[in-house]
Coordinates of C-alpha atoms and ligand atoms in Angstrom, one line a residue:
M26 CA 0.0 0.0 0.0
K27 CA 1.3 3.4 -0.8
A28 CA -0.2 6.8 -0.3
K29 CA -1.2 8.5 -3.5
Y30 CA -2.5 12.0 -4.3
G31 CA -6.2 12.2 -5.0
T32 CA -7.7 13.6 -8.1
P33 CA -8.1 17.2 -6.7
A34 CA -4.3 17.6 -6.4
L35 CA -3.8 16.5 -10.0
L36 CA -6.6 18.8 -11.1
S37 CA -5.0 21.7 -9.3
L38 CA -1.8 21.0 -11.1
A39 CA -3.5 21.1 -14.5
L40 CA -5.2 24.4 -13.7
Y41 CA -2.0 25.9 -12.3
F42 CA -0.2 25.3 -15.5
L43 CA -2.9 27.0 -17.5
I44 CA -3.1 30.1 -15.3
I45 CA 0.3 31.0 -13.9
P46 CA 3.1 31.8 -16.4
A47 CA 6.7 31.0 -15.4
A48 CA 8.1 33.8 -13.4
S49 CA 11.9 33.3 -13.8
C50 CA 14.4 33.2 -16.6
H51 CA 14.1 29.4 -16.6
A52 CA 11.0 27.8 -18.1
K53 CA 8.6 26.1 -15.6
E54 CA 9.3 22.3 -15.8
P55 CA 6.8 19.5 -15.5
A56 CA 7.1 17.0 -12.6
R57 CA 10.2 14.9 -12.7
T58 CA 10.4 11.1 -12.1
E59 CA 13.5 9.1 -11.7
F60 CA 14.5 5.7 -10.2
V61 CA 16.5 6.4 -7.1
L62 CA 16.7 4.9 -3.6
G63 CA 15.6 1.5 -5.1
T64 CA 12.2 3.0 -6.0
V65 CA 10.3 5.4 -8.3
C66 CA 10.8 9.0 -7.0
T67 CA 8.5 11.8 -8.3
V68 CA 8.8 15.4 -7.4
N69 CA 6.3 18.0 -8.5
L70 CA 7.1 21.7 -7.9
Y71 CA 4.0 23.7 -8.4
D72 CA 5.7 27.1 -8.5
K73 CA 9.2 28.1 -9.5
G74 CA 9.8 24.5 -10.6
T75 CA 12.8 25.2 -12.9
K76 CA 15.3 22.7 -14.3
P77 CA 18.2 23.8 -12.0
V78 CA 16.0 23.2 -8.9
Y79 CA 14.9 19.7 -10.2
D80 CA 18.6 19.0 -11.0
E81 CA 19.6 20.0 -7.5
I82 CA 16.9 17.8 -5.9
F83 CA 17.7 14.7 -7.9
A84 CA 21.5 15.2 -7.4
R85 CA 20.9 15.3 -3.7
L86 CA 18.7 12.1 -3.9
K87 CA 21.5 10.3 -5.8
E88 CA 24.1 11.5 -3.3
L89 CA 21.9 10.1 -0.4
D90 CA 21.5 6.8 -2.3
T91 CA 25.3 6.6 -2.9
T92 CA 25.9 7.2 0.9
L93 CA 23.1 5.3 2.6
S94 CA 22.4 2.3 0.4
A95 CA 22.8 -1.1 2.1
N96 CA 22.6 -2.6 -1.4
S97 CA 25.6 -0.9 -2.9
E98 CA 29.1 -2.2 -2.3
T99 CA 30.6 1.3 -2.3
S100 CA 28.3 3.3 0.0
N101 CA 29.3 4.7 3.4
I102 CA 27.0 2.0 4.9
A103 CA 28.9 -0.7 3.0
A104 CA 32.2 0.6 4.4
I105 CA 30.9 0.4 7.9
N106 CA 29.5 -3.1 7.3
H107 CA 32.8 -4.3 5.8
N108 CA 34.7 -3.1 8.9
A109 CA 32.2 -4.8 11.3
G110 CA 34.2 -6.3 14.2
I111 CA 37.4 -4.7 12.9
S112 CA 37.4 -0.9 13.3
P113 CA 35.4 2.3 13.5
V114 CA 34.6 3.9 10.2
K115 CA 34.4 7.6 9.4
A116 CA 30.7 8.3 8.8
S117 CA 29.2 11.0 6.6
P118 CA 27.0 13.6 8.4
D119 CA 24.0 12.0 6.6
T120 CA 24.8 8.6 8.0
L121 CA 25.3 10.0 11.5
K122 CA 22.0 11.8 11.4
V123 CA 19.9 8.9 10.1
L124 CA 21.6 6.2 12.3
S125 CA 21.3 8.3 15.5
T126 CA 17.6 8.7 14.8
A127 CA 17.2 5.0 14.0
L128 CA 18.8 4.1 17.3
R129 CA 16.4 6.4 19.2
Y130 CA 13.6 4.4 17.7
S131 CA 15.3 1.1 18.6
A132 CA 15.3 2.4 22.2
K133 CA 11.6 3.5 22.0
T134 CA 10.5 0.2 20.6
D135 CA 12.6 -2.0 22.9
G136 CA 14.6 -3.2 19.8
A137 CA 11.7 -4.1 17.5
F138 CA 13.0 -1.4 15.1
D139 CA 16.6 -2.4 14.6
P140 CA 19.0 -0.8 12.0
A141 CA 21.3 -3.8 12.5
I142 CA 18.6 -6.0 10.8
G143 CA 20.9 -6.3 7.7
P144 CA 22.0 -10.0 8.0
I145 CA 18.4 -11.1 8.1
V146 CA 17.3 -8.8 5.2
K147 CA 20.1 -10.2 3.2
L148 CA 19.1 -13.8 3.9
W149 CA 15.5 -13.4 2.9
N150 CA 16.4 -11.4 -0.3
I151 CA 12.8 -10.0 -0.4
G152 CA 12.3 -7.7 -3.4
T153 CA 14.7 -9.7 -5.5
D154 CA 14.2 -12.8 -7.7
K155 CA 16.3 -14.8 -5.1
A156 CA 13.7 -14.4 -2.3
A157 CA 13.2 -17.6 -0.4
V158 CA 12.6 -18.8 3.2
P159 CA 16.1 -19.2 4.8
A160 CA 17.4 -22.4 6.3
P161 CA 16.8 -22.4 10.1
E162 CA 20.5 -22.6 10.9
A163 CA 21.4 -19.7 8.6
L164 CA 18.6 -17.7 10.3
R165 CA 19.9 -18.6 13.8
N166 CA 23.4 -17.5 12.8
A167 CA 22.2 -14.3 11.3
L168 CA 20.0 -13.5 14.3
S169 CA 23.0 -13.6 16.6
L170 CA 24.4 -10.7 14.6
V171 CA 21.3 -8.5 14.9
S172 CA 21.4 -6.1 17.9
W173 CA 21.2 -2.3 17.8
K174 CA 23.1 -2.4 21.1
D175 CA 26.2 -3.5 19.2
I176 CA 26.2 -0.3 17.1
S177 CA 28.4 2.5 18.5
V178 CA 28.1 6.0 17.2
D179 CA 30.9 8.4 18.2
E180 CA 29.4 11.8 17.4
K181 CA 32.7 13.6 18.4
E182 CA 34.9 11.6 16.2
G183 CA 32.2 11.2 13.5
T184 CA 32.6 7.4 13.4
V185 CA 30.4 4.3 13.6
S186 CA 31.5 0.9 14.6
L187 CA 29.8 -2.5 14.7
A188 CA 30.9 -4.8 17.5
K189 CA 30.8 -8.2 15.6
K190 CA 32.1 -9.4 12.3
G191 CA 29.2 -10.1 9.9
M192 CA 27.0 -7.4 11.3
R193 CA 25.2 -5.3 8.6
L194 CA 23.4 -2.0 8.9
D195 CA 20.3 -1.5 6.9
L196 CA 18.6 1.9 6.9
G197 CA 15.8 0.9 4.5
A198 CA 13.1 1.6 7.1
I199 CA 14.1 5.2 7.7
A200 CA 16.4 6.6 4.9
K201 CA 13.7 7.4 2.4
G202 CA 12.0 9.6 5.1
Y203 CA 15.3 11.5 5.6
A204 CA 15.6 11.9 1.8
A205 CA 12.1 13.4 1.7
D206 CA 13.0 15.9 4.4
E207 CA 16.2 16.8 2.5
V208 CA 14.1 17.4 -0.7
A209 CA 11.6 19.5 1.3
L210 CA 14.6 21.6 2.6
I211 CA 15.8 22.3 -0.9
V212 CA 12.2 23.2 -2.0
R213 CA 11.8 25.7 0.9
K214 CA 15.3 27.1 0.4
H215 CA 14.2 28.2 -3.1
G216 CA 11.1 29.8 -1.8
I217 CA 8.8 27.3 -3.4
K218 CA 5.5 27.2 -1.5
R219 CA 3.8 24.3 -3.1
A220 CA 5.3 20.9 -3.9
M221 CA 4.5 17.2 -3.8
I222 CA 7.4 14.9 -3.1
D223 CA 6.8 11.2 -3.5
L224 CA 9.7 8.9 -2.9
G225 CA 8.2 5.4 -3.6
G226 CA 5.1 6.2 -1.6
N227 CA 6.9 8.2 1.1
I228 CA 5.0 11.5 0.6
F229 CA 5.9 15.0 1.6
A230 CA 3.1 17.5 0.8
V231 CA 4.7 21.0 1.0
G232 CA 2.3 23.9 1.5
E233 CA -1.2 23.7 0.3
K234 CA -2.9 23.7 -3.1
A235 CA -2.9 26.8 -5.3
N236 CA -6.6 27.5 -4.3
G237 CA -5.6 27.6 -0.6
K238 CA -7.2 24.2 0.1
P239 CA -5.4 21.2 1.6
W240 CA -3.9 18.5 -0.6
I241 CA -6.0 15.4 -0.6
I242 CA -3.9 12.3 0.0
G243 CA -5.3 8.9 -1.0
I244 CA -4.5 5.8 1.2
R245 CA -4.1 2.9 -1.1
D246 CA -5.8 -0.5 -0.7
P247 CA -3.5 -2.2 1.9
E248 CA -4.3 -5.6 0.4
T249 CA -2.8 -5.1 -3.0
S250 CA 0.4 -3.4 -4.3
H251 CA -1.7 -1.3 -6.6
G252 CA -5.4 -0.2 -6.9
E253 CA -7.7 2.6 -5.9
P254 CA -7.5 4.6 -2.6
I255 CA -9.6 3.1 0.2
A256 CA -9.5 6.3 2.3
S257 CA -8.4 9.9 1.9
L258 CA -7.3 12.7 4.2
P259 CA -6.6 16.4 3.7
V260 CA -3.1 17.6 4.6
V261 CA -1.2 20.9 4.6
N262 CA 2.6 20.8 5.0
K263 CA 2.7 17.2 6.3
T264 CA 4.5 14.0 5.4
V265 CA 2.5 10.8 5.0
V266 CA 4.3 7.5 5.1
T267 CA 3.0 3.9 5.0
S268 CA 4.5 0.5 5.9
G269 CA 2.6 -2.6 4.9
I270 CA 2.8 -6.2 4.0
Y271 CA 2.1 -5.7 0.3
E272 CA 5.0 -3.3 -0.3
R273 CA 7.6 -6.0 -0.9
F274 CA 6.8 -9.7 -0.5
F275 CA 6.9 -13.1 -2.1
E276 CA 4.8 -16.2 -1.7
Q277 CA 6.2 -19.7 -1.1
N278 CA 3.9 -22.8 -0.7
G279 CA 0.9 -20.5 -0.4
V280 CA 2.4 -18.5 2.5
H281 CA 2.9 -14.7 2.2
Y282 CA 6.3 -13.4 3.4
H283 CA 6.8 -9.6 3.6
H284 CA 9.8 -7.5 4.3
I285 CA 9.2 -6.1 7.8
L286 CA 11.2 -8.5 9.9
D287 CA 10.9 -9.3 13.6
P288 CA 14.4 -9.1 15.1
K289 CA 13.3 -11.7 17.7
T290 CA 12.3 -14.4 15.3
G291 CA 14.0 -13.5 12.0
Y292 CA 10.6 -14.0 10.3
P293 CA 8.3 -11.4 8.9
S294 CA 6.5 -9.6 11.7
D295 CA 3.2 -11.5 12.2
N296 CA 0.4 -9.6 13.9
E297 CA -3.1 -8.4 13.1
L298 CA -1.9 -5.5 10.9
V299 CA -1.7 -5.1 7.2
S300 CA -0.5 -1.5 7.2
V301 CA 0.2 1.6 9.2
T302 CA 0.2 5.1 7.9
I303 CA 1.9 7.9 9.8
I304 CA 1.1 11.6 9.3
C305 CA 3.5 14.2 10.9
D306 CA 5.9 17.0 10.2
V307 CA 9.2 15.2 9.8
S308 CA 9.4 12.4 7.2
M309 CA 12.3 10.6 8.8
D310 CA 10.2 10.2 12.0
A311 CA 7.2 9.2 9.9
D312 CA 9.2 6.5 8.1
A313 CA 10.8 5.2 11.3
L314 CA 7.4 5.3 13.0
S315 CA 5.5 3.5 10.2
T316 CA 7.8 0.6 10.5
S317 CA 8.1 0.7 14.3
T318 CA 4.4 0.8 14.9
F319 CA 3.8 -1.9 12.4
L320 CA 6.3 -4.1 14.4
L321 CA 4.7 -3.2 17.7
G322 CA 1.1 -3.9 16.7
T323 CA -2.0 -1.8 17.1
E324 CA -2.2 -1.3 20.9
K325 CA 1.5 -0.6 21.6
G326 CA 1.8 1.3 18.3
M327 CA -1.1 3.6 19.2
A328 CA 0.5 4.1 22.7
L329 CA 3.8 5.1 21.2
L330 CA 2.1 7.6 18.9
A331 CA 0.2 9.0 21.9
S332 CA 3.5 9.7 23.6
M333 CA 4.7 11.9 20.8
P334 CA 3.4 15.4 19.9
N335 CA 1.9 16.2 16.5
V336 CA 2.0 12.6 15.2
E337 CA -1.1 10.8 13.9
G338 CA -1.6 7.3 12.6
I339 CA -4.0 5.0 10.6
F340 CA -3.8 1.3 11.5
I341 CA -5.5 -1.1 9.2
N342 CA -5.9 -4.8 10.3
K343 CA -6.6 -8.0 8.5
K344 CA -10.3 -7.7 9.3
R345 CA -10.4 -4.4 7.3
Q346 CA -10.9 -2.5 10.5
V347 CA -9.3 1.0 10.6
R348 CA -8.1 2.5 13.9
L349 CA -7.4 6.2 13.9
T350 CA -5.4 8.3 16.4
P351 CA -7.5 11.1 18.1
G352 CA -6.4 13.9 15.7
L353 CA -7.7 12.0 12.7
Q354 CA -11.2 11.1 13.9
N355 CA -12.9 13.8 11.9
T356 CA -10.5 14.1 8.9
V357 CA -10.2 10.7 7.4
T358 CA -12.9 9.7 4.8
I359 CA -13.4 6.0 4.1
L360 CA -13.9 5.6 0.3
D361 CA -14.2 1.8 0.2
P362 CA -17.2 0.4 2.1
R363 CA -15.3 -2.9 2.8
F364 CA -13.3 -1.0 5.4
T365 CA -14.8 0.4 8.6
V366 CA -13.5 2.7 11.3
I367 CA -13.5 1.2 14.8
K368 CA -12.8 2.8 18.1
Ligands
FAD414 P1 9.6 0.3 5.5 O1 8.6 -0.3 6.4 O2 9.9 1.7 5.8 O3 11.0 -0.5 5.7 C1 11.1 -1.8 5.6 C2 12.5 -2.1 5.3 O4 13.3 -1.8 6.5 C3 12.9 -3.5 4.9 O5 12.8 -3.7 3.5 C4 14.3 -3.7 5.5 O6 15.2 -3.1 4.6 C5 14.2 -2.9 6.7 N1 13.7 -3.6 7.9 C6 13.0 -4.8 8.0 N2 12.7 -5.1 9.2 C7 13.2 -4.1 10.0 C8 13.3 -3.9 11.4 N3 12.7 -4.7 12.3 N4 13.8 -2.7 11.9 C9 14.4 -1.8 11.0 N5 14.4 -2.0 9.7 C10 13.8 -3.1 9.2 N6 15.9 -1.6 -2.9 C11 16.3 -2.4 -3.9 O7 15.7 -3.3 -4.3 N7 17.5 -2.1 -4.6 C12 18.3 -1.1 -4.2 O8 19.3 -0.8 -4.8 C13 17.9 -0.2 -3.2 N8 18.6 0.8 -2.8 C14 18.2 1.6 -1.7 C15 18.9 2.7 -1.3 C16 18.5 3.5 -0.2 C17 19.4 4.6 0.2 C18 17.3 3.2 0.4 C19 16.8 4.1 1.5 C20 16.5 2.2 0.0 C21 16.9 1.3 -1.1 N9 16.2 0.2 -1.5 C22 16.6 -0.5 -2.5 C23 14.9 -0.1 -0.9 C24 15.0 -0.8 0.5 O9 15.8 -1.9 0.3 C25 13.7 -1.0 1.3 O10 13.1 -2.1 0.6 C26 12.8 0.1 1.3 O11 13.5 1.2 1.8 C27 11.6 -0.2 2.1 O12 10.9 0.9 2.4 P2 9.3 0.9 2.7 O13 8.9 2.3 2.9 O14 8.6 0.1 1.7 O15 9.2 0.0 4.0
MG415 MG1 9.6 3.0 7.4

C-alpha cells in the first residue's frame, strides 16, 4: 500500500499550469520522475519549478543513495559493514543523522526497530528474484548478529563501529524519510511554496494547493500493491508514510512473506496489521514510526504515537478495520465500504 495523491491535487496541477506563467528566466518544468533509492521518485514543484531546482533535488537524492544504500558495495554504509568487528569507520553527516535517529527508535521500541537487521534482510532477499525462506540454521546464525546495542556512534569523532564481524546496517526503514526531508529543505530554500514529493510512496506535501485548500492524499488499498485509494485525508505541510505487508513480499507454498522483519524471530512480523500510515511534520520520523508501529502492533503502536506530539496514525488490520489516532477522527474519509473505522 502506498499513499497516492487524490484527483483534486492533479486537477489543481493542471489548472495551475494553465493560469500562472513561469516567473523566472528558466522555463517552468513539469514534474520529474527518476528511479533512485531503489524506487520510483517523483517530485512536482507547483511554483518556481525550474530545471536547476529539479537537478539539485535529484542530485541530492542520488548522493543520499550513494551514501546510505545497504545494497551498494561502495556506500558509506557498506564501508561500515565491511569493517564490522574490525574498526570504526568515518561516517558521513547524513549517515550519522539517520543512524542516530534510528537508534532512538530502537530504544523507544525495545529493539523491535533495529537498523542492525541487515544480515536477516540479506538472507531473505525479499524484493529480488532470489527471495526464499532461509534455512533455520542460517537464520539462527544471522539473528545472533542483529542487535542495535552492538552499534556504536561516536558523534565527536564522527565514526560508527559495529561490534561483531558479519553485522550489517540496513537503513531501508528510515532513509527514504530522511531523503524526503532533505528534498523539502531544498524546495523551501528556493522559496517554493507548493510541492508534492513522492519517494516510492513516502509522501511530503509541501504547503497547500494553489486555491488555498489542503492536498487530498489517498491511502491505497493495503491488500494489493496497486489499486484505488480506500481512504483519503486532507493535509497541509505534512508528510504521509505507509508501511505494509504488500510493499515488498513473495509467496512460497501459499504463504505470504513480507519485508518487515521481527528481530526476535527473524521472520516477517506477524500480527493483526496489514498496514500503518503515519502523518506528521518530519518524514524521517514518519518513516521510522510507520515501520516501528507496524512491528509493535496496534495497541503498543497507538500508545507510542500518543506519547509523541503532532504525530497521527492510521492502523488497518486483516479484518479491514481501521483505527485512527484522536487527531484524525474527523478528517479521514473512508472511500471503500469494505473498510470500517472502529474505536
Ligand atoms: P519500511 O517499512 O519503511 O521499511 C522496511 C525495510 O526496512 C525492509 O525492506 C528492510 O530493509 C528494513 N527492515 C526490515 N525489518 C526491520 C526492522 N525490524 N527494523 C528496522 N528495519 C527493518 N531496494 C532495492 O531493491 N534495490 C536497491 O538498490 C535499493 N537501494 C536503496 C537505497 C537506499 C538509500 C534506500 C533508503 C532504499 C533502497 N532500497 C533498494 C529499498 C530498501 O531496500 C527497502 O526495501 C525500502 O527502503 C523499504 O521501504 P518501505 O517504505 O517500503 O518500508
Ligand atoms: Mg519505514
